[in-house]
């Protein structure tokens, strides 16, 4: 054949492929979500093979191991004992609560590790919703935002580097920024769940924390999976309200949203490869038909290629271990 243009020349050997590679995935792009619980034992999470709910002492060890492999940050999700869950979610701003104690322990043991906290009421709320629920079952926006501000301040006092509102209430980024700034925490960053969809992929996570809504669903605050323009609207608001990082969640089924946000803002973009995405790869690997490490890497590379600067993934430590080998 008379073919002057042969794209295969750029794939002919490992070094050439290295030279022309467009996307990089390294441990520094990964954020490790960790579950924690009271007591001094760890509990394996049935629906998320390889994940545990850690006691604080072992959480510190696990985070340190990931950090030593180059993972820059962790994000914390607490399992709150049922007796501490209330309709007002007051435990979320208890300075002696599980999350602030864990943040202090992590920052003391690993000062260079970035500690991110989740700002939302669902682990603390007896109704299992991210917001306060009225007597007639509505999710109360403005009342919830006031509690989220108290929660974020509690995390900031404990030493959190970044607070991360995952609740999807309107106006919470601006309110959190103002509350943090007026309390002297202008250095605490906000990573906003900007486009968080009402997704069925969160199932294993809700099992891990026993945080599923007691009634109804989350569709009046989390976004409709059918919508993309609406994500741009949320992004414009979060940026104007002072968010430092915008997040898309879930990641794999929403690569188009990641790409659209990447094009629409100069802010860093995070993407959350959620529990259901993790479980699907784990289950596929357990069937013997998928290579877990290769599929995990490819899924993360795809999320980076779509435009995510950083990825929250339960594979963070494992992937970093493989890269170190
Ligand atoms: C709730 C929250 C959820 C996740 C992170 N924060 C679940 C939900 O919105 O119901 C899901 C994460 C995952 O599935 O891995 N604030």
Short mmCIF file of C-alpha atoms and ligand atoms in Angstrom, two decimals:
data_model
loop_
_atom_site.label_atom_id
_atom_site.label_comp_id
_atom_site.label_asym_id
_atom_site.label_seq_id
_atom_site.Cartn_x
_atom_site.Cartn_y
_atom_site.Cartn_z
CA UNK A 1 0.00 0.00 0.00
CA UNK A 2 1.12 3.53 -0.71
CA UNK A 3 0.44 4.99 2.77
CA UNK A 4 2.53 8.03 3.74
CA UNK A 5 0.57 8.39 6.95
CA UNK A 6 0.82 5.41 9.25
CA UNK A 7 -0.39 6.10 12.82
CA UNK A 8 1.08 2.78 13.95
CA UNK A 9 4.58 4.32 13.73
CA UNK A 10 3.73 6.16 16.97
CA UNK A 11 2.92 2.86 18.65
CA UNK A 12 5.85 0.80 17.45
CA UNK A 13 7.76 0.36 20.74
CA UNK A 14 7.43 1.08 24.45
CA UNK A 15 9.70 4.13 24.30
CA UNK A 16 7.85 5.66 21.37
CA UNK A 17 4.54 5.01 23.10
CA UNK A 18 5.95 6.69 26.21
CA UNK A 19 6.95 9.73 24.15
CA UNK A 20 3.50 10.26 22.65
CA UNK A 21 1.39 9.39 25.71
CA UNK A 22 -1.13 12.17 26.35
CA UNK A 23 -2.42 11.36 29.81
CA UNK A 24 -0.57 10.55 32.99
CA UNK A 25 -1.86 8.70 36.00
CA UNK A 26 0.33 8.69 39.10
CA UNK A 27 -0.39 8.29 42.81
CA UNK A 28 -0.32 12.07 43.18
CA UNK A 29 -3.58 12.24 41.23
CA UNK A 30 -5.39 10.03 43.73
CA UNK A 31 -7.42 10.76 46.85
CA UNK A 32 -8.12 7.81 49.14
CA UNK A 33 -11.62 7.68 50.71
CA UNK A 34 -11.53 5.96 54.10
CA UNK A 35 -14.35 4.79 56.36
CA UNK A 36 -14.00 5.01 60.10
CA UNK A 37 -15.81 3.85 63.20
CA UNK A 38 -15.65 4.02 67.00
CA UNK A 39 -13.83 1.41 69.06
CA UNK A 40 -10.54 -0.37 68.47
CA UNK A 41 -11.56 -2.86 65.80
CA UNK A 42 -11.79 -2.79 62.02
CA UNK A 43 -14.81 -4.18 60.21
CA UNK A 44 -14.59 -5.44 56.60
CA UNK A 45 -17.28 -3.92 54.37
CA UNK A 46 -19.17 -6.74 52.73
CA UNK A 47 -20.26 -4.86 49.60
CA UNK A 48 -16.83 -3.29 49.08
CA UNK A 49 -14.29 -6.14 49.11
CA UNK A 50 -10.91 -4.92 50.32
CA UNK A 51 -12.36 -1.94 52.20
CA UNK A 52 -12.80 -1.68 55.96
CA UNK A 53 -14.34 0.61 58.46
CA UNK A 54 -11.19 1.53 60.36
CA UNK A 55 -10.79 2.39 64.01
CA UNK A 56 -8.90 5.68 64.39
CA UNK A 57 -5.55 4.05 65.26
CA UNK A 58 -5.57 1.83 62.16
CA UNK A 59 -7.01 4.60 60.00
CA UNK A 60 -3.87 6.56 60.80
CA UNK A 61 -1.72 3.58 59.74
CA UNK A 62 -3.65 2.96 56.52
CA UNK A 63 -3.52 6.64 55.55
CA UNK A 64 0.20 6.73 56.35
CA UNK A 65 0.85 3.67 54.17
CA UNK A 66 -0.99 5.26 51.23
CA UNK A 67 0.78 8.58 51.76
CA UNK A 68 4.18 6.85 51.82
CA UNK A 69 3.30 5.48 48.35
CA UNK A 70 2.69 9.02 47.06
CA UNK A 71 -1.05 9.47 47.67
CA UNK A 72 -1.40 13.10 48.75
CA UNK A 73 -4.82 13.10 50.40
CA UNK A 74 -7.51 11.12 52.18
CA UNK A 75 -11.20 11.88 52.64
CA UNK A 76 -13.06 10.62 55.71
CA UNK A 77 -16.50 9.01 56.00
CA UNK A 78 -17.65 8.12 59.53
CA UNK A 79 -20.03 5.39 60.67
CA UNK A 80 -21.89 7.13 63.48
CA UNK A 81 -23.46 4.90 66.17
CA UNK A 82 -27.26 4.85 65.89
CA UNK A 83 -27.72 6.29 69.38
CA UNK A 84 -25.91 9.47 68.30
CA UNK A 85 -28.10 10.03 65.23
CA UNK A 86 -30.74 12.71 65.70
CA UNK A 87 -33.15 14.65 63.52
CA UNK A 88 -30.97 17.73 63.99
CA UNK A 89 -27.71 15.85 63.30
CA UNK A 90 -26.07 17.70 66.20
CA UNK A 91 -23.24 15.15 66.46
CA UNK A 92 -21.82 16.48 63.18
CA UNK A 93 -20.33 19.48 64.97
CA UNK A 94 -19.20 17.83 68.20
CA UNK A 95 -15.52 18.77 68.62
CA UNK A 96 -14.93 15.46 70.40
CA UNK A 97 -16.76 13.48 67.72
CA UNK A 98 -15.25 10.72 65.60
CA UNK A 99 -14.24 12.86 62.62
CA UNK A 100 -12.48 15.70 64.52
CA UNK A 101 -10.62 13.13 66.64
CA UNK A 102 -9.51 11.32 63.48
CA UNK A 103 -8.46 14.56 61.78
CA UNK A 104 -6.31 15.54 64.76
CA UNK A 105 -4.70 12.08 64.88
CA UNK A 106 -4.01 12.08 61.13
CA UNK A 107 -2.50 15.57 61.06
CA UNK A 108 -0.34 14.79 64.09
CA UNK A 109 1.02 11.54 62.64
CA UNK A 110 1.29 12.68 59.00
CA UNK A 111 1.56 16.49 58.81
CA UNK A 112 2.16 16.47 55.05
CA UNK A 113 -0.95 14.39 54.29
CA UNK A 114 -3.89 16.52 53.14
CA UNK A 115 -6.97 15.65 55.17
CA UNK A 116 -10.34 16.21 53.51
CA UNK A 117 -13.61 15.94 55.42
CA UNK A 118 -17.07 15.26 54.08
CA UNK A 119 -19.61 17.95 54.90
CA UNK A 120 -23.14 16.50 54.83
CA UNK A 121 -25.60 15.31 57.42
CA UNK A 122 -26.46 11.78 56.27
CA UNK A 123 -24.19 9.83 58.66
CA UNK A 124 -25.54 11.86 61.62
CA UNK A 125 -29.13 12.26 60.65
CA UNK A 126 -31.69 9.76 61.94
CA UNK A 127 -33.58 10.37 58.68
CA UNK A 128 -30.59 9.30 56.59
CA UNK A 129 -30.78 12.37 54.38
CA UNK A 130 -27.99 14.83 53.59
CA UNK A 131 -30.21 17.61 54.89
CA UNK A 132 -32.62 18.24 57.74
CA UNK A 133 -36.07 16.80 57.11
CA UNK A 134 -39.27 18.69 57.97
CA UNK A 135 -42.25 17.04 59.66
CA UNK A 136 -43.91 16.71 56.28
CA UNK A 137 -40.85 15.08 54.71
CA UNK A 138 -39.26 17.99 52.83
CA UNK A 139 -35.48 18.52 52.80
CA UNK A 140 -34.94 21.96 54.34
CA UNK A 141 -32.32 23.88 52.36
CA UNK A 142 -31.46 27.00 54.35
CA UNK A 143 -31.77 25.36 57.77
CA UNK A 144 -29.45 22.59 56.57
CA UNK A 145 -26.85 25.07 55.32
CA UNK A 146 -26.65 26.60 58.80
CA UNK A 147 -25.81 23.18 60.29
CA UNK A 148 -23.30 22.44 57.50
CA UNK A 149 -21.49 25.66 58.44
CA UNK A 150 -21.19 24.46 62.04
CA UNK A 151 -19.93 21.08 60.78
CA UNK A 152 -17.30 22.68 58.53
CA UNK A 153 -16.10 24.94 61.36
CA UNK A 154 -15.76 21.89 63.61
CA UNK A 155 -13.62 20.17 60.94
CA UNK A 156 -11.55 23.34 60.44
CA UNK A 157 -10.90 23.61 64.20
CA UNK A 158 -9.66 20.01 64.14
CA UNK A 159 -7.19 20.86 61.37
CA UNK A 160 -8.85 19.74 58.14
CA UNK A 161 -7.06 21.04 55.04
CA UNK A 162 -10.12 20.84 52.80
CA UNK A 163 -13.82 20.58 53.59
CA UNK A 164 -15.95 18.90 50.98
CA UNK A 165 -19.70 19.53 50.92
CA UNK A 166 -21.45 16.52 49.38
CA UNK A 167 -24.99 17.53 50.29
CA UNK A 168 -26.10 19.47 47.15
CA UNK A 169 -28.02 22.16 49.07
CA UNK A 170 -28.27 25.49 47.25
CA UNK A 171 -25.93 28.24 48.43
CA UNK A 172 -23.83 26.09 50.70
CA UNK A 173 -20.46 26.88 49.13
CA UNK A 174 -20.88 30.62 49.64
CA UNK A 175 -22.19 30.12 53.17
CA UNK A 176 -19.32 27.80 54.09
CA UNK A 177 -16.77 30.24 52.63
CA UNK A 178 -18.22 33.11 54.65
CA UNK A 179 -18.43 31.05 57.85
CA UNK A 180 -14.84 29.80 57.49
CA UNK A 181 -13.47 33.23 56.64
CA UNK A 182 -15.19 35.03 59.49
CA UNK A 183 -13.88 32.44 61.96
CA UNK A 184 -10.29 32.92 60.78
CA UNK A 185 -10.13 29.85 58.53
CA UNK A 186 -9.57 31.60 55.21
CA UNK A 187 -6.85 29.00 54.50
CA UNK A 188 -9.23 26.05 54.58
CA UNK A 189 -10.18 24.99 51.03
CA UNK A 190 -13.59 23.96 49.72
CA UNK A 191 -13.85 21.01 47.36
CA UNK A 192 -17.46 21.15 46.25
CA UNK A 193 -19.50 18.23 45.01
CA UNK A 194 -20.70 20.40 42.14
CA UNK A 195 -22.38 17.83 39.93
CA UNK A 196 -23.45 15.05 42.24
CA UNK A 197 -26.04 12.86 40.60
CA UNK A 198 -28.88 10.90 42.24
CA UNK A 199 -27.11 7.67 41.40
CA UNK A 200 -27.81 4.00 42.03
CA UNK A 201 -24.04 3.49 42.14
CA UNK A 202 -23.93 4.69 45.79
CA UNK A 203 -25.55 1.48 47.09
CA UNK A 204 -22.46 -0.17 48.62
CA UNK A 205 -21.43 3.09 50.34
CA UNK A 206 -24.80 3.47 52.02
CA UNK A 207 -24.51 -0.12 53.23
CA UNK A 208 -21.03 0.59 54.61
CA UNK A 209 -22.27 3.52 56.68
CA UNK A 210 -25.84 2.38 57.23
CA UNK A 211 -26.79 5.80 55.85
CA UNK A 212 -29.55 5.06 53.34
CA UNK A 213 -32.53 7.45 53.54
CA UNK A 214 -35.24 6.12 55.85
CA UNK A 215 -37.93 7.49 53.54
CA UNK A 216 -37.97 8.83 50.00
CA UNK A 217 -34.94 9.35 47.80
CA UNK A 218 -32.37 12.08 47.19
CA UNK A 219 -33.80 13.36 43.90
CA UNK A 220 -34.86 16.78 45.23
CA UNK A 221 -31.24 17.68 45.88
CA UNK A 222 -28.94 15.36 43.91
CA UNK A 223 -29.01 15.88 40.14
CA UNK A 224 -31.01 14.00 37.54
CA UNK A 225 -28.65 11.63 35.65
CA UNK A 226 -30.28 12.82 32.42
CA UNK A 227 -28.94 16.38 32.76
CA UNK A 228 -25.68 17.92 31.56
CA UNK A 229 -26.44 21.65 31.12
CA UNK A 230 -27.56 21.74 34.73
CA UNK A 231 -24.05 20.67 35.77
CA UNK A 232 -22.65 23.76 34.06
CA UNK A 233 -25.14 25.88 35.98
CA UNK A 234 -24.07 24.32 39.28
CA UNK A 235 -20.42 24.81 38.32
CA UNK A 236 -20.91 28.51 37.59
CA UNK A 237 -22.58 28.99 40.98
CA UNK A 238 -19.96 27.05 42.94
CA UNK A 239 -17.18 28.98 41.24
CA UNK A 240 -18.85 32.31 41.95
CA UNK A 241 -19.44 31.28 45.57
CA UNK A 242 -15.74 30.57 46.07
CA UNK A 243 -15.18 26.84 45.56
CA UNK A 244 -11.52 25.88 45.13
CA UNK A 245 -12.11 22.52 43.44
CA UNK A 246 -15.20 21.29 41.57
CA UNK A 247 -16.22 17.64 41.72
CA UNK A 248 -18.20 15.35 39.44
CA UNK A 249 -19.73 12.21 40.96
CA UNK A 250 -19.98 9.36 39.96
CA UNK A 251 -17.06 9.40 37.52
CA UNK A 252 -17.09 6.57 34.96
CA UNK A 253 -20.68 6.96 33.73
CA UNK A 254 -20.30 10.77 33.70
CA UNK A 255 -17.10 11.32 31.69
CA UNK A 256 -18.97 13.75 29.42
CA UNK A 257 -19.77 15.91 32.45
CA UNK A 258 -16.11 15.91 33.52
CA UNK A 259 -15.09 17.00 30.02
CA UNK A 260 -17.73 19.74 29.89
CA UNK A 261 -16.72 21.15 33.28
CA UNK A 262 -13.06 20.97 32.28
CA UNK A 263 -13.86 23.18 29.28
CA UNK A 264 -16.06 25.57 31.26
CA UNK A 265 -13.80 26.47 34.20
CA UNK A 266 -10.17 27.10 35.06
CA UNK A 267 -10.67 25.53 38.49
CA UNK A 268 -9.24 22.09 39.23
CA UNK A 269 -11.71 19.25 38.62
CA UNK A 270 -12.06 16.22 40.87
CA UNK A 271 -14.03 13.09 40.00
CA UNK A 272 -15.30 10.45 42.43
CA UNK A 273 -15.12 6.84 41.30
CA UNK A 274 -17.86 5.72 43.66
CA UNK A 275 -18.55 2.52 45.58
CA UNK A 276 -20.68 0.93 42.83
CA UNK A 277 -18.00 1.54 40.21
CA UNK A 278 -15.46 -0.05 42.56
CA UNK A 279 -17.72 -3.00 43.29
CA UNK A 280 -18.35 -3.70 39.60
CA UNK A 281 -14.61 -4.01 38.95
CA UNK A 282 -14.10 -6.11 42.09
CA UNK A 283 -16.99 -8.42 41.18
CA UNK A 284 -15.77 -8.73 37.60
CA UNK A 285 -12.32 -9.63 38.87
CA UNK A 286 -13.76 -12.13 41.36
CA UNK A 287 -15.53 -13.85 38.47
CA UNK A 288 -12.09 -14.55 37.06
CA UNK A 289 -12.85 -12.83 33.75
CA UNK A 290 -11.35 -9.39 34.42
CA UNK A 291 -7.81 -8.47 35.46
CA UNK A 292 -8.53 -6.24 38.47
CA UNK A 293 -5.39 -4.11 38.37
CA UNK A 294 -5.50 -3.53 34.62
CA UNK A 295 -9.19 -2.65 34.60
CA UNK A 296 -8.84 -0.40 37.64
CA UNK A 297 -5.94 1.46 35.98
CA UNK A 298 -7.80 1.80 32.69
CA UNK A 299 -10.92 3.13 34.45
CA UNK A 300 -8.83 5.75 36.27
CA UNK A 301 -6.88 6.69 33.14
CA UNK A 302 -10.20 7.24 31.34
CA UNK A 303 -11.34 9.59 34.10
CA UNK A 304 -8.06 11.52 33.87
CA UNK A 305 -8.31 11.65 30.06
CA UNK A 306 -11.82 13.12 30.33
CA UNK A 307 -10.29 16.03 32.25
CA UNK A 308 -10.17 15.19 35.96
CA UNK A 309 -7.12 16.58 37.74
CA UNK A 310 -7.68 14.29 40.72
CA UNK A 311 -9.72 11.16 41.40
CA UNK A 312 -11.27 9.94 44.61
CA UNK A 313 -10.99 6.17 44.39
CA UNK A 314 -11.09 3.17 46.71
CA UNK A 315 -8.32 1.74 44.52
CA UNK A 316 -5.92 4.55 45.51
CA UNK A 317 -3.61 2.55 47.76
CA UNK A 318 -3.66 -0.60 45.64
CA UNK A 319 -2.93 1.34 42.46
CA UNK A 320 -0.12 3.24 44.16
CA UNK A 321 1.33 -0.08 45.34
CA UNK A 322 1.26 -1.49 41.80
CA UNK A 323 2.93 1.65 40.46
CA UNK A 324 5.70 1.35 43.04
CA UNK A 325 6.50 -2.21 41.89
C1 LIG B 1 -23.44 11.34 51.11
C2 LIG B 1 -22.41 10.67 50.28
C3 LIG B 1 -22.64 9.56 49.48
C4 LIG B 1 -21.43 9.21 48.92
C5 LIG B 1 -20.47 10.10 49.38
N1 LIG B 1 -21.10 11.01 50.22
C6 LIG B 1 -23.86 8.76 49.28
C7 LIG B 1 -25.11 9.44 48.95
O1 LIG B 1 -25.15 10.57 48.47
O2 LIG B 1 -26.14 8.82 49.23
C8 LIG B 1 -21.25 8.04 47.99
C9 LIG B 1 -19.86 7.58 47.73
C10 LIG B 1 -19.76 6.25 47.12
O3 LIG B 1 -20.77 5.62 46.70
O4 LIG B 1 -18.64 5.74 47.03
N2 LIG B 1 -23.17 12.60 51.55
#
